[in-house]
mmCIF file of C-alpha atoms and ligand atoms in Angstrom:
data_model
loop_
_atom_site.group_PDB
_atom_site.id
_atom_site.type_symbol
_atom_site.label_atom_id
_atom_site.label_comp_id
_atom_site.label_asym_id
_atom_site.label_seq_id
_atom_site.Cartn_x
_atom_site.Cartn_y
_atom_site.Cartn_z
ATOM 1 C CA MET A 1 25.470 -7.688 -6.159
ATOM 2 C CA ASN A 2 22.594 -8.532 -7.922
ATOM 3 C CA ALA A 3 20.196 -5.472 -8.547
ATOM 4 C CA LEU A 4 16.827 -5.359 -11.030
ATOM 5 C CA VAL A 5 17.745 -2.031 -12.530
ATOM 6 C CA LEU A 6 15.107 -0.040 -14.655
ATOM 7 C CA THR A 7 17.288 0.694 -17.016
ATOM 8 C CA GLU A 8 14.781 3.007 -19.284
ATOM 9 C CA TYR A 9 11.373 3.136 -19.018
ATOM 10 C CA LYS A 10 9.600 -0.337 -19.780
ATOM 11 C CA GLN A 11 13.182 -1.750 -19.431
ATOM 12 C CA LEU A 12 14.195 -3.813 -16.661
ATOM 13 C CA GLN A 13 17.243 -5.870 -16.315
ATOM 14 C CA VAL A 14 19.195 -7.625 -13.474
ATOM 15 C CA GLU A 15 22.990 -5.830 -13.189
ATOM 16 C CA ASP A 16 25.737 -6.376 -10.890
ATOM 17 C CA LEU A 17 25.909 -3.054 -9.008
ATOM 18 C CA PRO A 18 28.331 -2.538 -6.039
ATOM 19 C CA ALA A 19 26.678 -3.345 -2.919
ATOM 20 C CA PRO A 20 25.470 -0.332 -0.627
ATOM 21 C CA VAL A 21 27.309 0.698 2.577
ATOM 22 C CA ALA A 22 25.730 1.656 5.835
ATOM 23 C CA GLY A 23 25.961 5.275 6.707
ATOM 24 C CA PRO A 24 26.760 5.651 10.593
ATOM 25 C CA ARG A 25 23.161 5.902 11.036
ATOM 26 C CA GLU A 26 21.792 3.538 8.730
ATOM 27 C CA VAL A 27 21.421 -0.221 8.702
ATOM 28 C CA LEU A 28 22.548 -2.864 5.459
ATOM 29 C CA ILE A 29 19.728 -5.120 4.948
ATOM 30 C CA GLN A 30 19.834 -8.559 3.270
ATOM 31 C CA VAL A 31 16.682 -8.620 1.265
ATOM 32 C CA ALA A 32 14.612 -11.385 1.167
ATOM 33 C CA ALA A 33 11.045 -10.435 -0.236
ATOM 34 C CA CYS A 34 10.287 -7.216 -1.709
ATOM 35 C CA GLY A 35 6.760 -6.819 -3.115
ATOM 36 C CA ILE A 36 5.822 -5.179 -6.487
ATOM 37 C CA CYS A 37 3.740 -2.325 -5.673
ATOM 38 C CA GLY A 38 1.333 -0.633 -8.047
ATOM 39 C CA SER A 39 3.184 2.553 -7.781
ATOM 40 C CA ASP A 40 6.119 0.753 -9.266
ATOM 41 C CA VAL A 41 4.269 -0.404 -11.912
ATOM 42 C CA HIS A 42 2.893 3.118 -12.440
ATOM 43 C CA GLY A 43 6.551 4.181 -12.517
ATOM 44 C CA TYR A 44 7.636 1.688 -14.845
ATOM 45 C CA ASP A 45 6.345 3.445 -17.956
ATOM 46 C CA GLY A 46 7.311 6.780 -16.754
ATOM 47 C CA ALA A 47 3.919 8.077 -16.731
ATOM 48 C CA ALA A 48 4.064 8.785 -12.684
ATOM 49 C CA GLY A 49 7.635 10.910 -13.225
ATOM 50 C CA ARG A 50 8.457 9.276 -9.703
ATOM 51 C CA ARG A 51 10.931 6.198 -11.457
ATOM 52 C CA ILE A 52 13.502 8.465 -13.563
ATOM 53 C CA PRO A 53 15.918 5.718 -14.788
ATOM 54 C CA PRO A 54 18.136 4.271 -14.017
ATOM 55 C CA ILE A 55 16.848 3.027 -10.500
ATOM 56 C CA VAL A 56 16.317 0.234 -8.642
ATOM 57 C CA MET A 57 12.813 0.110 -6.960
ATOM 58 C CA GLY A 58 11.194 -1.623 -4.492
ATOM 59 C CA HIS A 59 9.768 -0.407 -0.870
ATOM 60 C CA GLU A 60 7.904 -3.212 0.482
ATOM 61 C CA ALA A 61 10.704 -5.197 1.452
ATOM 62 C CA ALA A 62 11.768 -7.462 4.954
ATOM 63 C CA GLY A 63 15.195 -9.264 4.845
ATOM 64 C CA ILE A 64 17.968 -9.686 7.537
ATOM 65 C CA VAL A 65 20.408 -7.087 9.044
ATOM 66 C CA ALA A 66 23.781 -7.540 7.365
ATOM 67 C CA ALA A 67 25.576 -5.108 8.838
ATOM 68 C CA THR A 68 25.162 -1.783 11.232
ATOM 69 C CA GLY A 69 26.381 1.576 10.712
ATOM 70 C CA ALA A 70 28.890 2.916 13.761
ATOM 71 C CA GLU A 71 25.919 4.537 15.297
ATOM 72 C CA VAL A 72 23.241 2.108 15.143
ATOM 73 C CA ARG A 73 22.389 0.746 18.701
ATOM 74 C CA GLY A 74 18.734 -0.496 18.138
ATOM 75 C CA PHE A 75 20.012 -3.858 15.595
ATOM 76 C CA LYS A 76 22.786 -6.241 15.182
ATOM 77 C CA THR A 77 23.792 -8.709 12.189
ATOM 78 C CA GLY A 78 21.304 -11.311 11.805
ATOM 79 C CA ASP A 79 18.030 -9.616 12.882
ATOM 80 C CA ARG A 80 14.925 -10.094 10.811
ATOM 81 C CA VAL A 81 13.437 -6.612 9.856
ATOM 82 C CA THR A 82 11.338 -4.818 7.693
ATOM 83 C CA PHE A 83 11.169 -1.176 7.228
ATOM 84 C CA ASP A 84 8.940 1.790 6.164
ATOM 85 C CA SER A 85 8.919 2.738 3.088
ATOM 86 C CA THR A 86 8.948 6.454 3.926
ATOM 87 C CA VAL A 87 11.846 8.333 4.931
ATOM 88 C CA PHE A 88 11.312 11.055 7.238
ATOM 89 C CA CYS A 89 13.551 13.865 8.823
ATOM 90 C CA GLY A 90 11.968 13.497 12.412
ATOM 91 C CA ARG A 91 12.799 17.544 12.626
ATOM 92 C CA CYS A 92 9.845 19.242 10.742
ATOM 93 C CA GLU A 93 6.532 20.774 12.146
ATOM 94 C CA TYR A 94 4.852 17.875 10.748
ATOM 95 C CA CYS A 95 7.354 15.018 12.024
ATOM 96 C CA LEU A 96 7.167 16.615 15.583
ATOM 97 C CA ARG A 97 3.127 16.189 15.650
ATOM 98 C CA GLY A 98 3.615 12.394 14.699
ATOM 99 C CA GLU A 99 2.216 13.090 10.860
ATOM 100 C CA VAL A 100 5.509 11.745 9.526
ATOM 101 C CA ASN A 101 3.928 10.789 6.122
ATOM 102 C CA LEU A 102 3.509 14.449 5.797
ATOM 103 C CA CYS A 103 7.296 15.469 6.459
ATOM 104 C CA ASP A 104 8.916 18.144 4.539
ATOM 105 C CA ASP A 105 11.495 16.190 3.426
ATOM 106 C CA ARG A 106 9.592 13.080 2.870
ATOM 107 C CA GLN A 107 11.362 10.534 0.751
ATOM 108 C CA VAL A 108 10.519 7.162 -0.705
ATOM 109 C CA ILE A 109 12.989 4.128 -0.832
ATOM 110 C CA GLY A 110 12.874 2.920 -4.861
ATOM 111 C CA VAL A 111 11.990 6.199 -5.751
ATOM 112 C CA SER A 112 13.747 8.834 -8.477
ATOM 113 C CA CYS A 113 11.917 12.255 -9.120
ATOM 114 C CA GLY A 114 13.241 15.571 -9.651
ATOM 115 C CA GLU A 115 14.582 15.910 -6.018
ATOM 116 C CA TYR A 116 15.958 13.169 -4.834
ATOM 117 C CA ARG A 117 17.102 9.721 -5.816
ATOM 118 C CA ARG A 118 16.867 6.412 -3.464
ATOM 119 C CA ALA A 119 18.248 3.206 -4.265
ATOM 120 C CA GLY A 120 15.299 0.527 -3.555
ATOM 121 C CA ALA A 121 14.473 -3.256 -2.609
ATOM 122 C CA PHE A 122 14.666 -5.169 -6.063
ATOM 123 C CA ALA A 123 18.311 -5.786 -5.273
ATOM 124 C CA GLU A 124 20.345 -8.393 -2.907
ATOM 125 C CA TYR A 125 21.388 -5.603 -0.263
ATOM 126 C CA VAL A 126 19.791 -2.279 0.516
ATOM 127 C CA THR A 127 20.604 0.649 3.312
ATOM 128 C CA VAL A 128 17.995 2.508 5.081
ATOM 129 C CA PRO A 129 18.198 4.783 8.196
ATOM 130 C CA GLU A 130 17.832 2.862 11.562
ATOM 131 C CA HIS A 131 14.589 4.948 12.381
ATOM 132 C CA ILE A 132 12.453 3.275 9.787
ATOM 133 C CA VAL A 133 13.484 0.003 10.845
ATOM 134 C CA TYR A 134 11.437 -2.636 12.540
ATOM 135 C CA ARG A 135 12.165 -6.276 13.998
ATOM 136 C CA LEU A 136 10.017 -8.770 12.882
ATOM 137 C CA PRO A 137 7.944 -11.402 14.979
ATOM 138 C CA ASP A 138 9.365 -14.528 14.827
ATOM 139 C CA GLY A 139 5.851 -16.133 13.563
ATOM 140 C CA LEU A 140 5.873 -13.884 10.240
ATOM 141 C CA SER A 141 7.304 -14.728 7.239
ATOM 142 C CA PHE A 142 9.449 -12.433 5.061
ATOM 143 C CA ALA A 143 7.104 -12.615 1.773
ATOM 144 C CA GLU A 144 4.020 -11.315 4.618
ATOM 145 C CA ALA A 145 6.337 -8.764 6.095
ATOM 146 C CA ALA A 146 6.705 -7.689 2.293
ATOM 147 C CA MET A 147 2.686 -6.941 2.757
ATOM 148 C CA LEU A 148 3.018 -4.581 5.769
ATOM 149 C CA GLU A 149 3.347 -1.268 4.074
ATOM 150 C CA ALA A 150 -0.018 -1.986 2.261
ATOM 151 C CA VAL A 151 -1.531 -2.992 5.831
ATOM 152 C CA ALA A 152 -0.313 0.154 7.170
ATOM 153 C CA VAL A 153 -1.669 2.233 4.428
ATOM 154 C CA ALA A 154 -4.768 0.653 5.308
ATOM 155 C CA LEU A 155 -4.759 0.992 8.916
ATOM 156 C CA HIS A 156 -3.938 4.556 8.268
ATOM 157 C CA ALA A 157 -6.968 5.166 5.800
ATOM 158 C CA VAL A 158 -9.082 3.432 8.699
ATOM 159 C CA LYS A 159 -7.716 5.755 11.726
ATOM 160 C CA VAL A 160 -8.069 9.081 9.311
ATOM 161 C CA SER A 161 -11.513 7.907 9.195
ATOM 162 C CA GLU A 162 -11.863 7.939 12.844
ATOM 163 C CA VAL A 163 -14.034 4.647 12.987
ATOM 164 C CA ARG A 164 -15.138 4.428 16.545
ATOM 165 C CA GLY A 165 -16.841 1.077 16.181
ATOM 166 C CA ALA A 166 -20.535 -0.031 15.197
ATOM 167 C CA GLU A 167 -20.228 2.184 12.082
ATOM 168 C CA THR A 168 -21.753 0.890 8.609
ATOM 169 C CA ALA A 169 -18.883 1.162 5.794
ATOM 170 C CA LEU A 170 -18.751 0.853 2.399
ATOM 171 C CA PHE A 171 -15.392 0.031 0.281
ATOM 172 C CA ILE A 172 -15.518 0.825 -3.519
ATOM 173 C CA GLY A 173 -12.601 -1.308 -4.631
ATOM 174 C CA ALA A 174 -12.026 -4.508 -3.716
ATOM 175 C CA GLY A 175 -7.768 -4.753 -4.625
ATOM 176 C CA MET A 176 -4.947 -5.045 -2.660
ATOM 177 C CA ILE A 177 -5.354 -1.593 -0.489
ATOM 178 C CA GLY A 178 -9.740 -2.366 -0.745
ATOM 179 C CA LEU A 179 -9.365 -5.801 0.904
ATOM 180 C CA LEU A 180 -6.751 -4.982 3.136
ATOM 181 C CA VAL A 181 -8.942 -1.812 4.190
ATOM 182 C CA LEU A 182 -11.852 -4.178 4.490
ATOM 183 C CA GLN A 183 -9.980 -6.160 7.128
ATOM 184 C CA ALA A 184 -8.815 -3.278 8.859
ATOM 185 C CA ALA A 185 -12.192 -1.563 9.313
ATOM 186 C CA ARG A 186 -12.983 -4.997 10.854
ATOM 187 C CA ALA A 187 -10.602 -4.885 13.155
ATOM 188 C CA ALA A 188 -11.383 -1.608 14.565
ATOM 189 C CA GLY A 189 -14.802 -2.637 14.783
ATOM 190 C CA CYS A 190 -17.268 -1.480 11.718
ATOM 191 C CA LYS A 191 -20.211 -3.433 12.322
ATOM 192 C CA GLN A 192 -21.584 -3.875 8.502
ATOM 193 C CA VAL A 193 -19.007 -4.087 5.963
ATOM 194 C CA PHE A 194 -20.225 -3.428 2.433
ATOM 195 C CA VAL A 195 -17.898 -3.899 -0.394
ATOM 196 C CA ALA A 196 -18.198 -2.867 -3.983
ATOM 197 C CA ASP A 197 -16.153 -3.632 -7.363
ATOM 198 C CA VAL A 198 -16.952 -4.415 -10.918
ATOM 199 C CA ASP A 199 -14.770 -7.366 -10.826
ATOM 200 C CA ALA A 200 -16.571 -10.437 -9.410
ATOM 201 C CA SER A 201 -13.108 -12.401 -8.718
ATOM 202 C CA ARG A 202 -12.069 -9.560 -6.308
ATOM 203 C CA LEU A 203 -15.664 -9.513 -4.763
ATOM 204 C CA GLU A 204 -15.030 -13.114 -4.110
ATOM 205 C CA ARG A 205 -12.121 -12.762 -2.296
ATOM 206 C CA ALA A 206 -13.905 -9.976 -0.499
ATOM 207 C CA ALA A 207 -16.709 -12.184 0.800
ATOM 208 C CA ALA A 208 -14.092 -15.005 1.920
ATOM 209 C CA LEU A 209 -12.030 -11.763 4.324
ATOM 210 C CA GLY A 210 -15.447 -10.937 5.901
ATOM 211 C CA ALA A 211 -17.411 -8.245 3.627
ATOM 212 C CA ASP A 212 -21.323 -8.700 4.807
ATOM 213 C CA GLU A 213 -22.348 -7.757 1.118
ATOM 214 C CA THR A 214 -20.386 -7.511 -2.008
ATOM 215 C CA LEU A 215 -21.919 -5.765 -4.536
ATOM 216 C CA GLU A 216 -20.559 -5.972 -8.551
ATOM 217 C CA LEU A 217 -22.348 -2.806 -9.023
ATOM 218 C CA SER A 218 -21.151 0.963 -9.795
ATOM 219 C CA GLY A 219 -22.596 4.494 -10.079
ATOM 220 C CA PRO A 220 -26.441 4.958 -9.507
ATOM 221 C CA ALA A 221 -26.973 1.690 -9.431
ATOM 222 C CA LEU A 222 -24.738 1.149 -6.571
ATOM 223 C CA VAL A 223 -26.062 4.441 -4.974
ATOM 224 C CA ASN A 224 -29.957 2.558 -4.978
ATOM 225 C CA GLU A 225 -28.559 -0.880 -3.663
ATOM 226 C CA ILE A 226 -26.572 1.128 -0.719
ATOM 227 C CA LEU A 227 -29.818 3.199 0.099
ATOM 228 C CA ARG A 228 -32.015 0.138 0.057
ATOM 229 C CA LEU A 229 -29.393 -1.851 2.044
ATOM 230 C CA THR A 230 -28.850 0.924 4.492
ATOM 231 C CA GLY A 231 -33.282 2.007 4.759
ATOM 232 C CA GLY A 232 -32.680 5.001 3.015
ATOM 233 C CA ARG A 233 -30.001 6.554 5.407
ATOM 234 C CA GLY A 234 -26.457 5.903 3.486
ATOM 235 C CA VAL A 235 -23.468 4.509 5.274
ATOM 236 C CA ASP A 236 -21.578 6.315 8.248
ATOM 237 C CA LEU A 237 -18.699 5.928 5.964
ATOM 238 C CA ALA A 238 -17.446 5.535 2.383
ATOM 239 C CA LEU A 239 -13.879 4.661 1.838
ATOM 240 C CA GLU A 240 -12.696 5.063 -1.825
ATOM 241 C CA ALA A 241 -10.168 2.815 -2.902
ATOM 242 C CA VAL A 242 -10.158 2.929 -6.920
ATOM 243 C CA GLY A 243 -9.439 6.507 -7.617
ATOM 244 C CA ARG A 244 -11.602 7.366 -10.379
ATOM 245 C CA ASN A 245 -14.252 10.139 -11.140
ATOM 246 C CA GLU A 246 -17.319 8.163 -11.003
ATOM 247 C CA THR A 247 -16.157 5.672 -7.874
ATOM 248 C CA VAL A 248 -15.429 9.355 -6.137
ATOM 249 C CA LYS A 249 -18.642 10.683 -7.050
ATOM 250 C CA THR A 250 -20.368 7.521 -5.828
ATOM 251 C CA SER A 251 -18.295 7.573 -2.779
ATOM 252 C CA ILE A 252 -19.997 10.784 -2.032
ATOM 253 C CA ASP A 253 -23.732 10.099 -3.004
ATOM 254 C CA CYS A 254 -23.643 6.762 -0.885
ATOM 255 C CA VAL A 255 -22.675 8.311 2.824
ATOM 256 C CA ARG A 256 -25.296 9.671 4.811
ATOM 257 C CA LYS A 257 -25.662 13.381 6.424
ATOM 258 C CA GLY A 258 -22.673 14.114 8.328
ATOM 259 C CA GLY A 259 -20.959 11.214 7.353
ATOM 260 C CA THR A 260 -17.145 10.735 6.241
ATOM 261 C CA VAL A 261 -15.724 9.831 3.191
ATOM 262 C CA THR A 262 -12.344 8.810 2.734
ATOM 263 C CA LEU A 263 -10.468 9.438 -0.412
ATOM 264 C CA VAL A 264 -7.114 6.785 -0.828
ATOM 265 C CA GLY A 265 -7.648 5.844 -4.567
ATOM 266 C CA ASN A 266 -5.539 8.405 -6.818
ATOM 267 C CA ILE A 267 -5.557 7.278 -10.211
ATOM 268 C CA ALA A 268 -6.824 10.226 -12.083
ATOM 269 C CA PRO A 269 -5.292 13.536 -11.532
ATOM 270 C CA LEU A 270 -8.796 15.378 -11.405
ATOM 271 C CA VAL A 271 -12.287 14.265 -10.545
ATOM 272 C CA GLU A 272 -15.459 16.387 -10.232
ATOM 273 C CA ILE A 273 -16.992 16.952 -6.905
ATOM 274 C CA PRO A 274 -20.940 17.191 -6.414
ATOM 275 C CA LEU A 275 -20.456 20.624 -4.410
ATOM 276 C CA GLN A 276 -23.802 20.946 -3.132
ATOM 277 C CA ARG A 277 -24.237 17.696 -2.230
ATOM 278 C CA VAL A 278 -21.027 17.708 0.263
ATOM 279 C CA VAL A 279 -21.767 21.428 1.582
ATOM 280 C CA THR A 280 -25.751 20.639 2.605
ATOM 281 C CA ARG A 281 -25.213 17.143 3.804
ATOM 282 C CA GLN A 282 -22.219 18.223 5.699
ATOM 283 C CA ILE A 283 -20.247 15.353 4.305
ATOM 284 C CA ARG A 284 -16.471 15.052 5.576
ATOM 285 C CA LEU A 285 -14.076 14.398 2.703
ATOM 286 C CA GLN A 286 -10.898 12.981 4.387
ATOM 287 C CA GLY A 287 -7.784 12.407 2.401
ATOM 288 C CA SER A 288 -5.285 9.432 3.285
ATOM 289 C CA CYS A 289 -1.817 9.453 2.363
ATOM 290 C CA ALA A 290 0.822 6.365 3.358
ATOM 291 C CA SER A 291 0.998 5.667 6.996
ATOM 292 C CA ALA A 292 2.459 7.393 9.735
ATOM 293 C CA GLY A 293 3.591 4.898 12.693
ATOM 294 C CA GLU A 294 1.324 2.359 11.787
ATOM 295 C CA TYR A 295 4.210 -0.202 11.255
ATOM 296 C CA PRO A 296 3.874 -1.987 14.936
ATOM 297 C CA GLU A 297 0.000 -2.463 14.527
ATOM 298 C CA ALA A 298 0.140 -3.905 11.251
ATOM 299 C CA MET A 299 2.872 -6.610 12.568
ATOM 300 C CA GLU A 300 0.674 -7.445 15.238
ATOM 301 C CA LEU A 301 -2.592 -7.790 13.204
ATOM 302 C CA VAL A 302 -0.817 -9.927 10.589
ATOM 303 C CA ALA A 303 1.039 -12.249 13.003
ATOM 304 C CA SER A 304 -2.212 -12.549 15.005
ATOM 305 C CA GLY A 305 -4.204 -13.631 12.123
ATOM 306 C CA GLN A 306 -6.372 -10.758 12.325
ATOM 307 C CA ILE A 307 -5.662 -9.418 9.044
ATOM 308 C CA LYS A 308 -4.752 -12.295 6.599
ATOM 309 C CA VAL A 309 -2.162 -11.378 3.993
ATOM 310 C CA ALA A 310 -0.998 -14.843 2.921
ATOM 311 C CA GLU A 311 -4.071 -14.747 0.774
ATOM 312 C CA LEU A 312 -3.086 -11.814 -1.376
ATOM 313 C CA ILE A 313 0.207 -12.789 -2.479
ATOM 314 C CA THR A 314 0.316 -14.565 -6.130
ATOM 315 C CA ALA A 315 3.685 -15.826 -6.329
ATOM 316 C CA VAL A 316 6.972 -15.248 -4.697
ATOM 317 C CA ALA A 317 9.543 -15.366 -7.374
ATOM 318 C CA PRO A 318 13.417 -14.896 -7.775
ATOM 319 C CA LEU A 319 15.027 -11.258 -9.499
ATOM 320 C CA SER A 320 15.620 -12.973 -12.655
ATOM 321 C CA GLN A 321 11.566 -13.676 -13.267
ATOM 322 C CA GLY A 322 11.270 -9.942 -12.138
ATOM 323 C CA ALA A 323 10.905 -8.207 -15.607
ATOM 324 C CA ALA A 324 8.631 -10.644 -16.386
ATOM 325 C CA TRP A 325 6.183 -10.226 -13.759
ATOM 326 C CA PHE A 326 6.215 -6.703 -14.237
ATOM 327 C CA GLU A 327 5.332 -6.970 -17.732
ATOM 328 C CA ARG A 328 2.116 -9.088 -16.431
ATOM 329 C CA LEU A 329 1.127 -6.810 -13.959
ATOM 330 C CA TYR A 330 1.359 -3.801 -16.103
ATOM 331 C CA ALA A 331 -0.467 -5.727 -18.986
ATOM 332 C CA ARG A 332 -3.694 -5.847 -15.936
ATOM 333 C CA GLU A 333 -3.734 -9.512 -16.572
ATOM 334 C CA PRO A 334 -6.579 -10.832 -14.468
ATOM 335 C CA ASN A 335 -6.489 -12.381 -11.111
ATOM 336 C CA LEU A 336 -3.078 -11.205 -10.236
ATOM 337 C CA MET A 337 -2.728 -9.689 -6.531
ATOM 338 C CA LYS A 338 0.893 -8.913 -4.681
ATOM 339 C CA VAL A 339 3.642 -10.671 -6.535
ATOM 340 C CA VAL A 340 6.926 -10.716 -4.056
ATOM 341 C CA LEU A 341 10.827 -11.045 -5.618
ATOM 342 C CA ASP A 342 13.155 -12.677 -3.471
ATOM 343 C CA PRO A 343 16.592 -11.477 -4.543
ATOM 344 C CA ARG A 344 18.528 -14.093 -2.853
ATOM 345 C CA ASP A 345 20.886 -16.172 -4.475
ATOM 346 C CA GLY A 346 19.070 -19.471 -5.288
ATOM 347 C CA ALA A 347 15.270 -18.377 -4.125
ATOM 348 C CA GLN A 348 12.730 -20.469 -5.831
ATOM 349 C CA ASP A 349 9.976 -19.784 -8.055
ATOM 350 C CA ALA A 350 6.776 -20.015 -5.906
ATOM 351 C CA THR A 351 3.212 -19.361 -7.365
ATOM 352 C CA HIS A 352 0.245 -19.554 -5.397
ATOM 353 C CA GLY A 353 -3.531 -19.217 -6.093
HETATM 354 N N1 NAD B 401 -3.131 6.841 -0.548
HETATM 355 C C1 NAD B 401 -2.365 6.241 -0.400
HETATM 356 O O1 NAD B 401 -1.513 6.171 0.217
HETATM 357 C C2 NAD B 401 -2.524 4.940 -1.264
HETATM 358 C C3 NAD B 401 -1.549 4.065 -1.348
HETATM 359 C C4 NAD B 401 -1.499 2.874 -2.057
HETATM 360 C C5 NAD B 401 -2.463 2.703 -3.133
HETATM 361 N N2 NAD B 401 -3.158 3.933 -3.523
HETATM 362 C C6 NAD B 401 -4.043 3.892 -4.700
HETATM 363 O O2 NAD B 401 -5.718 2.966 -4.124
HETATM 364 C C7 NAD B 401 -5.895 2.562 -5.133
HETATM 365 C C8 NAD B 401 -5.950 1.144 -5.513
HETATM 366 O O3 NAD B 401 -5.013 0.497 -4.917
HETATM 367 P P1 NAD B 401 -4.747 -0.845 -4.886
HETATM 368 O O4 NAD B 401 -3.271 -1.547 -5.147
HETATM 369 O O5 NAD B 401 -5.528 -1.519 -4.417
HETATM 370 O O6 NAD B 401 -5.148 -1.174 -6.454
HETATM 371 P P2 NAD B 401 -6.114 -2.486 -7.678
HETATM 372 O O7 NAD B 401 -5.919 -2.588 -8.607
HETATM 373 O O8 NAD B 401 -5.300 -3.731 -6.614
HETATM 374 O O9 NAD B 401 -7.205 -2.314 -6.981
HETATM 375 C C9 NAD B 401 -8.190 -1.516 -7.855
HETATM 376 C C10 NAD B 401 -9.897 -2.092 -7.804
HETATM 377 O O10 NAD B 401 -10.588 -1.206 -8.281
HETATM 378 C C11 NAD B 401 -11.762 -1.832 -9.108
HETATM 379 N N3 NAD B 401 -12.467 -1.001 -9.734
HETATM 380 C C12 NAD B 401 -11.853 -0.333 -10.857
HETATM 381 N N4 NAD B 401 -12.716 0.414 -11.379
HETATM 382 C C13 NAD B 401 -14.164 0.156 -10.755
HETATM 383 C C14 NAD B 401 -15.133 0.819 -10.522
HETATM 384 N N5 NAD B 401 -15.429 1.674 -11.851
HETATM 385 N N6 NAD B 401 -16.151 0.364 -9.870
HETATM 386 C C15 NAD B 401 -15.885 -0.613 -8.312
HETATM 387 N N7 NAD B 401 -14.621 -0.867 -8.384
HETATM 388 C C16 NAD B 401 -13.455 -0.668 -9.479
HETATM 389 C C17 NAD B 401 -10.616 -2.708 -9.767
HETATM 390 O O11 NAD B 401 -11.801 -3.979 -10.031
HETATM 391 C C18 NAD B 401 -9.674 -3.416 -8.808
HETATM 392 O O12 NAD B 401 -10.233 -4.568 -7.891
HETATM 393 C C19 NAD B 401 -5.201 3.351 -6.262
HETATM 394 O O13 NAD B 401 -5.598 4.101 -6.837
HETATM 395 C C20 NAD B 401 -4.036 3.378 -5.771
HETATM 396 O O14 NAD B 401 -3.072 4.568 -6.460
HETATM 397 C C21 NAD B 401 -3.381 4.905 -2.367
HETATM 398 ZN ZN1 ZN B 402 4.175 0.383 -2.091
HETATM 399 ZN ZN1 ZN B 403 10.074 15.351 8.819
#
């Protein structure tokens, strides 16, 4: 089969590899779409240490069941499916509590680090355990399905934020995650939603996707504007989807007393926290990692149009163009959102606005 292999850091090439064979509880999937994730782009140059070559990356995928292992009962050849990016054990303390994203034996598809190596979906075929596979609703295209992982991340972040409805919320960062969090928060009932970014084109997308106010501001200027918009109170929820020192501090400064700051962004390994402010205003700092069972809800919300993803797909391209797209994403070319690769033979290039 054809596979896009990271042969060494910053070197991707299509190679002919043996197709994988499904184990007894595994499903062999013919990949029809696989999104390039920010974490793949960060893994590409070795900085993250989680994509040690040689590795086939790719964990945001959908396709068609091509074969099933002897013990698989829930799926059959020809089913249209997607799968969770995380493989969990189902037995540890965290899995038993439903916190599968925190599994002691957690592995991510398309990742090779010190502890494990798992081939991903930038290839014609991939095998994954049955228990992370989901059947796709008919109305959902494969390319849209490749966005479900990011949608699940957004739903999880809103869930751990304990949104009950009627909140005012600020989202810092209108990238892929921020724009999905914005829609997930709307679906969960947030009353008033502000989005801040330093890139005007990202804010235009945020406005089109339902933000009440978009703020091309950062740091103290953003804090002042949020205080003005909330009559000096601050927002109930500030969700940080950038991951840098300044934006983490700003999110803490924008929240009301007793409010929640949800931390999703994680670019910087270390940030400073205004300790006195967090303590004396009793602010809750809540981390959010990946997702834990949000796939079915993600499929429902995308299929029903409550969360729009088609707008966030920049291009669907064949595997042969994967290396070039990685270069463009790595170079941070402006206006690129999600790029989806279609490894099927004869896949056509389709670039959207
Ligand atoms: N916790 C998780 O499970 C999880 C999952 C996926 C991604 N992430 C993290 O979430 C973050 C966002 O991911 P993404 O895919 O949306 O990235 P992205 O690059 O698409 O978006 C980042 C956005 O932040 C904006 N930005 C940069 N500096 C800013 C500043 N000072 N003020 C305001 N906005 C600023 C950029 O203009 C961009 O729009 C990253 O740190 C990523 O690692 C976390
Ligand atoms: Zn991803
Ligand atoms: Zn587990």
